[in-house]
mmCIF file of C-alpha atoms in Angstrom:
data_model
loop_
_atom_site.group_PDB
_atom_site.id
_atom_site.type_symbol
_atom_site.label_atom_id
_atom_site.label_comp_id
_atom_site.label_asym_id
_atom_site.label_seq_id
_atom_site.Cartn_x
_atom_site.Cartn_y
_atom_site.Cartn_z
ATOM 1 C CA MET A 1 -4.392 41.506 -83.212
ATOM 2 C CA SER A 2 -2.894 44.831 -84.187
ATOM 3 C CA GLN A 3 -2.676 47.463 -81.495
ATOM 4 C CA SER A 4 -3.989 50.954 -82.242
ATOM 5 C CA PRO A 5 -1.284 53.634 -82.174
ATOM 6 C CA VAL A 6 -0.630 55.139 -78.764
ATOM 7 C CA SER A 7 -1.269 58.865 -78.434
ATOM 8 C CA ARG A 8 2.026 60.627 -77.826
ATOM 9 C CA VAL A 9 0.567 63.979 -76.867
ATOM 10 C CA PRO A 10 1.534 65.191 -73.373
ATOM 11 C CA ILE A 11 -1.207 66.698 -71.212
ATOM 12 C CA ASN A 12 -0.211 70.239 -70.287
ATOM 13 C CA LEU A 13 -2.135 71.211 -67.161
ATOM 14 C CA VAL A 14 -1.930 74.974 -67.734
ATOM 15 C CA ASP A 15 -3.169 74.587 -71.316
ATOM 16 C CA LYS A 16 -6.037 72.386 -70.161
ATOM 17 C CA LEU A 17 -7.012 74.862 -67.449
ATOM 18 C CA ALA A 18 -7.212 77.599 -70.102
ATOM 19 C CA GLN A 19 -9.947 75.616 -71.855
ATOM 20 C CA PHE A 20 -12.635 76.263 -69.265
ATOM 21 C CA SER A 21 -13.730 78.825 -66.724
ATOM 22 C CA ASP A 22 -16.751 77.345 -64.942
ATOM 23 C CA LEU A 23 -16.323 76.720 -61.237
ATOM 24 C CA TRP A 24 -16.908 73.454 -59.341
ATOM 25 C CA SER A 25 -17.084 71.493 -62.602
ATOM 26 C CA GLN A 26 -14.661 68.600 -62.931
ATOM 27 C CA LYS A 27 -12.972 68.134 -66.317
ATOM 28 C CA LYS A 28 -11.378 64.779 -67.096
ATOM 29 C CA VAL A 29 -7.980 65.028 -68.776
ATOM 30 C CA ALA A 30 -6.757 61.417 -68.542
ATOM 31 C CA ASP A 31 -7.717 57.888 -67.611
ATOM 32 C CA LEU A 32 -5.506 55.694 -65.465
ATOM 33 C CA ASN A 33 -6.962 52.187 -65.415
ATOM 34 C CA ASP A 34 -10.413 52.746 -63.868
ATOM 35 C CA TYR A 35 -9.381 56.045 -62.292
ATOM 36 C CA GLU A 36 -9.826 59.522 -63.726
ATOM 37 C CA VAL A 37 -7.423 62.447 -63.614
ATOM 38 C CA LYS A 38 -9.542 65.601 -63.484
ATOM 39 C CA LEU A 39 -9.043 69.343 -63.228
ATOM 40 C CA ALA A 40 -11.336 71.828 -61.552
ATOM 41 C CA LYS A 41 -11.481 75.519 -60.731
ATOM 42 C CA LEU A 42 -12.838 76.309 -57.291
ATOM 43 C CA LYS A 43 -13.900 79.515 -55.590
ATOM 44 C CA GLY A 44 -16.132 79.903 -52.578
ATOM 45 C CA GLU A 45 -17.386 77.074 -50.431
ATOM 46 C CA PHE A 46 -18.552 73.662 -51.671
ATOM 47 C CA VAL A 47 -20.837 71.359 -49.661
ATOM 48 C CA TRP A 48 -19.957 69.046 -46.791
ATOM 49 C CA HIS A 49 -19.916 65.495 -48.112
ATOM 50 C CA THR A 50 -18.384 62.063 -47.744
ATOM 51 C CA HIS A 51 -17.184 59.456 -50.228
ATOM 52 C CA ASP A 52 -17.876 56.183 -48.456
ATOM 53 C CA ASP A 53 -16.168 53.998 -51.050
ATOM 54 C CA THR A 54 -13.041 55.856 -52.020
ATOM 55 C CA ASP A 55 -10.175 58.098 -51.017
ATOM 56 C CA GLU A 56 -9.901 61.357 -52.965
ATOM 57 C CA LEU A 57 -6.677 63.128 -53.952
ATOM 58 C CA PHE A 58 -6.395 66.910 -54.298
ATOM 59 C CA LEU A 59 -3.247 68.539 -55.757
ATOM 60 C CA VAL A 60 -3.264 72.336 -55.861
ATOM 61 C CA ILE A 61 -1.883 73.832 -59.077
ATOM 62 C CA SER A 62 -2.581 77.500 -58.373
ATOM 63 C CA GLY A 63 -4.384 79.478 -55.700
ATOM 64 C CA ARG A 64 -4.972 78.104 -52.228
ATOM 65 C CA LEU A 65 -7.395 75.419 -51.103
ATOM 66 C CA THR A 66 -8.715 74.796 -47.641
ATOM 67 C CA ILE A 67 -10.160 71.350 -47.095
ATOM 68 C CA GLN A 68 -12.356 71.618 -44.042
ATOM 69 C CA LEU A 69 -12.574 68.423 -41.998
ATOM 70 C CA ARG A 70 -14.656 67.998 -38.863
ATOM 71 C CA ASP A 71 -11.369 67.819 -36.887
ATOM 72 C CA GLY A 72 -9.900 70.988 -38.424
ATOM 73 C CA ASP A 73 -8.664 72.436 -41.697
ATOM 74 C CA VAL A 74 -6.011 71.336 -44.183
ATOM 75 C CA VAL A 75 -4.598 74.271 -46.161
ATOM 76 C CA LEU A 76 -2.972 73.456 -49.501
ATOM 77 C CA GLU A 77 -0.682 75.797 -51.419
ATOM 78 C CA PRO A 78 0.449 75.159 -55.030
ATOM 79 C CA GLY A 79 2.558 71.999 -55.240
ATOM 80 C CA GLU A 80 0.878 70.474 -52.198
ATOM 81 C CA LEU A 81 -1.423 67.463 -52.171
ATOM 82 C CA PHE A 82 -3.713 65.789 -49.688
ATOM 83 C CA VAL A 83 -5.683 62.569 -49.734
ATOM 84 C CA VAL A 84 -9.068 62.703 -48.009
ATOM 85 C CA PRO A 85 -9.593 59.169 -46.706
ATOM 86 C CA ARG A 86 -12.797 57.365 -47.591
ATOM 87 C CA GLY A 87 -15.563 57.949 -45.131
ATOM 88 C CA VAL A 88 -14.179 61.281 -43.898
ATOM 89 C CA GLU A 89 -16.550 64.183 -44.210
ATOM 90 C CA HIS A 90 -14.984 67.210 -45.886
ATOM 91 C CA CYS A 91 -15.847 70.544 -47.452
ATOM 92 C CA PRO A 92 -13.469 72.356 -49.837
ATOM 93 C CA VAL A 93 -13.364 76.141 -49.705
ATOM 94 C CA ALA A 94 -11.220 78.648 -51.608
ATOM 95 C CA ASP A 95 -11.084 82.394 -50.979
ATOM 96 C CA GLU A 96 -9.450 83.052 -54.355
ATOM 97 C CA GLU A 97 -9.940 81.099 -57.580
ATOM 98 C CA THR A 98 -7.956 77.905 -57.170
ATOM 99 C CA ALA A 99 -7.022 75.240 -59.715
ATOM 100 C CA VAL A 100 -6.741 71.654 -58.556
ATOM 101 C CA LEU A 101 -5.939 68.255 -59.973
ATOM 102 C CA LEU A 102 -8.243 65.527 -58.648
ATOM 103 C CA LEU A 103 -7.761 61.817 -58.762
ATOM 104 C CA GLU A 104 -10.353 59.191 -57.891
ATOM 105 C CA PRO A 105 -12.153 56.228 -59.429
ATOM 106 C CA ALA A 106 -14.276 56.917 -62.506
ATOM 107 C CA GLY A 107 -17.857 57.683 -61.604
ATOM 108 C CA THR A 108 -17.107 59.220 -58.209
ATOM 109 C CA LEU A 109 -19.711 61.913 -57.711
ATOM 110 C CA ASN A 110 -18.404 65.361 -56.766
ATOM 111 C CA THR A 111 -20.881 65.782 -53.915
ATOM 112 C CA GLY A 112 -20.502 62.205 -52.645
ATOM 113 C CA ASP A 113 -23.365 61.283 -50.319
ATOM 114 C CA ALA A 114 -24.678 64.840 -50.054
ATOM 115 C CA GLY A 115 -26.317 65.343 -53.446
ATOM 116 C CA GLY A 116 -27.960 68.700 -54.028
ATOM 117 C CA PRO A 117 -27.695 71.433 -56.643
ATOM 118 C CA MET A 118 -23.880 71.359 -56.945
ATOM 119 C CA THR A 119 -23.916 67.714 -58.029
ATOM 120 C CA LYS A 120 -22.402 67.461 -61.497
ATOM 121 C CA ALA A 121 -20.914 64.630 -63.511
ATOM 122 C CA ALA A 122 -17.360 65.091 -64.757
ATOM 123 C CA GLU A 123 -16.964 66.278 -68.350
ATOM 124 C CA THR A 124 -14.150 65.252 -70.669
ATOM 125 C CA LEU A 125 -11.867 67.973 -72.029
ATOM 126 C CA SER A 126 -10.957 67.550 -75.681
ATOM 127 C CA MET B 1 -15.840 51.906 -33.182
ATOM 128 C CA SER B 2 -13.954 55.191 -32.808
ATOM 129 C CA GLN B 3 -12.127 56.434 -35.861
ATOM 130 C CA SER B 4 -8.471 57.375 -35.488
ATOM 131 C CA PRO B 5 -7.762 61.065 -36.115
ATOM 132 C CA VAL B 6 -7.128 61.957 -39.737
ATOM 133 C CA SER B 7 -3.708 63.430 -40.496
ATOM 134 C CA ARG B 8 -4.142 67.036 -41.571
ATOM 135 C CA VAL B 9 -0.609 67.526 -42.852
ATOM 136 C CA PRO B 10 -0.392 68.534 -46.516
ATOM 137 C CA ILE B 11 2.220 66.803 -48.667
ATOM 138 C CA ASN B 12 4.541 69.427 -50.115
ATOM 139 C CA LEU B 13 6.196 67.940 -53.200
ATOM 140 C CA VAL B 14 9.247 70.230 -53.152
ATOM 141 C CA ASP B 15 9.866 69.467 -49.475
ATOM 142 C CA LYS B 16 9.541 65.739 -50.109
ATOM 143 C CA LEU B 17 11.947 65.932 -53.061
ATOM 144 C CA ALA B 18 14.499 67.611 -50.786
ATOM 145 C CA GLN B 19 14.511 64.490 -48.582
ATOM 146 C CA PHE B 20 16.365 62.271 -51.051
ATOM 147 C CA SER B 21 18.916 62.410 -53.815
ATOM 148 C CA ASP B 22 19.238 58.871 -55.173
ATOM 149 C CA LEU B 23 18.207 58.404 -58.793
ATOM 150 C CA TRP B 24 15.692 55.892 -60.171
ATOM 151 C CA SER B 25 14.404 55.094 -56.687
ATOM 152 C CA GLN B 26 10.685 55.579 -56.138
ATOM 153 C CA LYS B 27 9.598 57.167 -52.849
ATOM 154 C CA LYS B 28 5.997 56.775 -51.743
ATOM 155 C CA VAL B 29 4.428 59.949 -50.364
ATOM 156 C CA ALA B 30 0.745 58.964 -50.219
ATOM 157 C CA ASP B 31 -1.719 56.123 -50.606
ATOM 158 C CA LEU B 32 -4.915 56.484 -52.591
ATOM 159 C CA ASN B 33 -7.013 53.357 -52.063
ATOM 160 C CA ASP B 34 -4.747 50.597 -53.447
ATOM 161 C CA TYR B 35 -2.695 53.046 -55.498
ATOM 162 C CA GLU B 36 0.530 54.754 -54.514
ATOM 163 C CA VAL B 37 1.623 58.323 -55.174
ATOM 164 C CA LYS B 38 5.390 58.275 -55.565
ATOM 165 C CA LEU B 39 8.201 60.679 -56.346
ATOM 166 C CA ALA B 40 11.418 59.906 -58.188
ATOM 167 C CA LYS B 41 14.499 61.683 -59.483
ATOM 168 C CA LEU B 42 15.657 60.538 -62.871
ATOM 169 C CA LYS B 43 18.786 61.171 -64.898
ATOM 170 C CA GLY B 44 20.138 59.151 -67.789
ATOM 171 C CA GLU B 45 18.338 56.272 -69.443
ATOM 172 C CA PHE B 46 16.245 53.619 -67.674
ATOM 173 C CA VAL B 47 15.467 50.187 -69.206
ATOM 174 C CA TRP B 48 12.842 49.290 -71.791
ATOM 175 C CA HIS B 49 9.984 47.541 -70.039
ATOM 176 C CA THR B 50 6.255 46.920 -70.033
ATOM 177 C CA HIS B 51 3.595 46.821 -67.319
ATOM 178 C CA ASP B 52 1.147 44.240 -68.588
ATOM 179 C CA ASP B 53 -1.434 44.821 -65.862
ATOM 180 C CA THR B 54 -1.550 48.548 -65.368
ATOM 181 C CA ASP B 55 -1.365 52.005 -66.878
ATOM 182 C CA GLU B 56 1.330 54.261 -65.395
ATOM 183 C CA LEU B 57 1.080 58.019 -64.866
ATOM 184 C CA PHE B 58 4.087 60.360 -65.047
ATOM 185 C CA LEU B 59 3.789 64.044 -64.044
ATOM 186 C CA VAL B 60 6.951 66.113 -64.452
ATOM 187 C CA ILE B 61 7.657 68.501 -61.558
ATOM 188 C CA SER B 62 11.040 69.820 -62.692
ATOM 189 C CA GLY B 63 13.486 69.054 -65.467
ATOM 190 C CA ARG B 64 12.440 67.355 -68.691
ATOM 191 C CA LEU B 65 11.480 63.740 -69.250
ATOM 192 C CA THR B 66 11.446 61.837 -72.510
ATOM 193 C CA ILE B 67 9.348 58.684 -72.471
ATOM 194 C CA GLN B 68 10.571 56.623 -75.379
ATOM 195 C CA LEU B 69 7.913 54.427 -76.969
ATOM 196 C CA ARG B 70 8.497 52.064 -79.873
ATOM 197 C CA ASP B 71 6.377 54.428 -82.039
ATOM 198 C CA GLY B 72 8.296 57.578 -81.044
ATOM 199 C CA ASP B 73 9.022 59.826 -78.081
ATOM 200 C CA VAL B 74 6.825 61.746 -75.661
ATOM 201 C CA VAL B 75 8.606 64.773 -74.196
ATOM 202 C CA LEU B 76 7.272 66.131 -70.906
ATOM 203 C CA GLU B 77 8.074 69.545 -69.483
ATOM 204 C CA PRO B 78 7.159 70.623 -65.904
ATOM 205 C CA GLY B 79 3.395 70.663 -65.434
ATOM 206 C CA GLU B 80 2.845 68.033 -68.111
ATOM 207 C CA LEU B 81 1.623 64.507 -67.565
ATOM 208 C CA PHE B 82 1.345 61.361 -69.630
ATOM 209 C CA VAL B 83 -0.224 57.985 -69.024
ATOM 210 C CA VAL B 84 1.639 55.028 -70.518
ATOM 211 C CA PRO B 85 -1.091 52.503 -71.302
ATOM 212 C CA ARG B 86 -0.765 48.989 -69.952
ATOM 213 C CA GLY B 87 1.098 46.672 -72.301
ATOM 214 C CA VAL B 88 2.985 49.471 -74.036
ATOM 215 C CA GLU B 89 6.756 49.133 -73.955
ATOM 216 C CA HIS B 90 8.501 52.290 -72.795
ATOM 217 C CA CYS B 91 11.846 53.595 -71.616
ATOM 218 C CA PRO B 92 12.205 56.878 -69.697
ATOM 219 C CA VAL B 93 15.273 58.999 -70.324
ATOM 220 C CA ALA B 94 16.302 62.394 -68.918
ATOM 221 C CA ASP B 95 19.273 64.459 -70.044
ATOM 222 C CA GLU B 96 19.146 66.609 -66.930
ATOM 223 C CA GLU B 97 18.041 65.584 -63.440
ATOM 224 C CA THR B 98 14.270 65.437 -63.556
ATOM 225 C CA ALA B 99 11.742 65.091 -60.759
ATOM 226 C CA VAL B 100 8.507 63.211 -61.442
ATOM 227 C CA LEU B 101 5.358 62.221 -59.630
ATOM 228 C CA LEU B 102 4.283 58.662 -60.426
ATOM 229 C CA LEU B 103 0.939 57.057 -59.867
ATOM 230 C CA GLU B 104 0.143 53.381 -60.189
ATOM 231 C CA PRO B 105 -1.204 50.462 -58.158
ATOM 232 C CA ALA B 106 0.761 49.493 -55.062
ATOM 233 C CA GLY B 107 3.329 46.830 -55.794
ATOM 234 C CA THR B 108 3.911 47.823 -59.402
ATOM 235 C CA LEU B 109 7.575 47.052 -60.081
ATOM 236 C CA ASN B 110 9.623 49.903 -61.549
ATOM 237 C CA THR B 111 11.159 47.697 -64.237
ATOM 238 C CA GLY B 112 7.910 45.890 -65.071
ATOM 239 C CA ASP B 113 8.573 42.720 -67.062
ATOM 240 C CA ALA B 114 12.223 43.529 -67.674
ATOM 241 C CA GLY B 115 13.786 42.909 -64.263
ATOM 242 C CA GLY B 116 17.547 43.442 -64.032
ATOM 243 C CA PRO B 117 19.835 45.504 -61.809
ATOM 244 C CA MET B 118 17.670 48.658 -61.798
ATOM 245 C CA THR B 119 14.755 46.788 -60.206
ATOM 246 C CA LYS B 120 13.945 48.378 -56.860
ATOM 247 C CA ALA B 121 10.922 48.333 -54.591
ATOM 248 C CA ALA B 122 9.398 51.691 -53.692
ATOM 249 C CA GLU B 123 10.419 53.143 -50.330
ATOM 250 C CA THR B 124 8.186 55.220 -48.082
ATOM 251 C CA LEU B 125 9.279 58.768 -47.276
ATOM 252 C CA SER B 126 8.697 59.777 -43.678
#
């Protein structure tokens, strides 16, 4: 069986971030097995929610992200990452517009168990 | 059952990179479900190898990484990522010292199917 050619195009995070401006809308930029690498722009406060089945990784690219936990806050500057463990309620908030890289299994819903109007499926960036 | 307190310490990639200097030695900085987030410093050429069971993500933090594939090269600058698909033979090479973030399932061997003297299990950074 012949293998299809492998894409050899690097994914430039700054270029990808320039392709969209909507807030709280996850954009998939790569697949890793059954995980998705996504970008998002955040400003303001999200909703408190929990992912019962998966950990969730946040890596801040620009801006400043506070991940509120019931025990206290985690503040992430650019170049800093944090993994919210499965089952831990959290609520992201950003005073200024903040760009993040997210990593979690495909199909993970942004609002987890909370649902509501901010629920949105990830879109794929071209 | 009471839940143990969640660590609220962000992982600063530059600080973690300052904790080691050995080349081609993966250092785990976080777990994400059954995946590991690792850092490594690379300089020179690695070995050609394949991971038959998993994709492998490279994100360049500093320096410049060339991922040689049999079809041609992928060149990654800081802020660029690339996923080597499972089953695709590759060989990283860096002319200057280059820092990368790696993401793949726990237990993935750095040299894949190739083995040899550069084979080394990932270590955990404190």
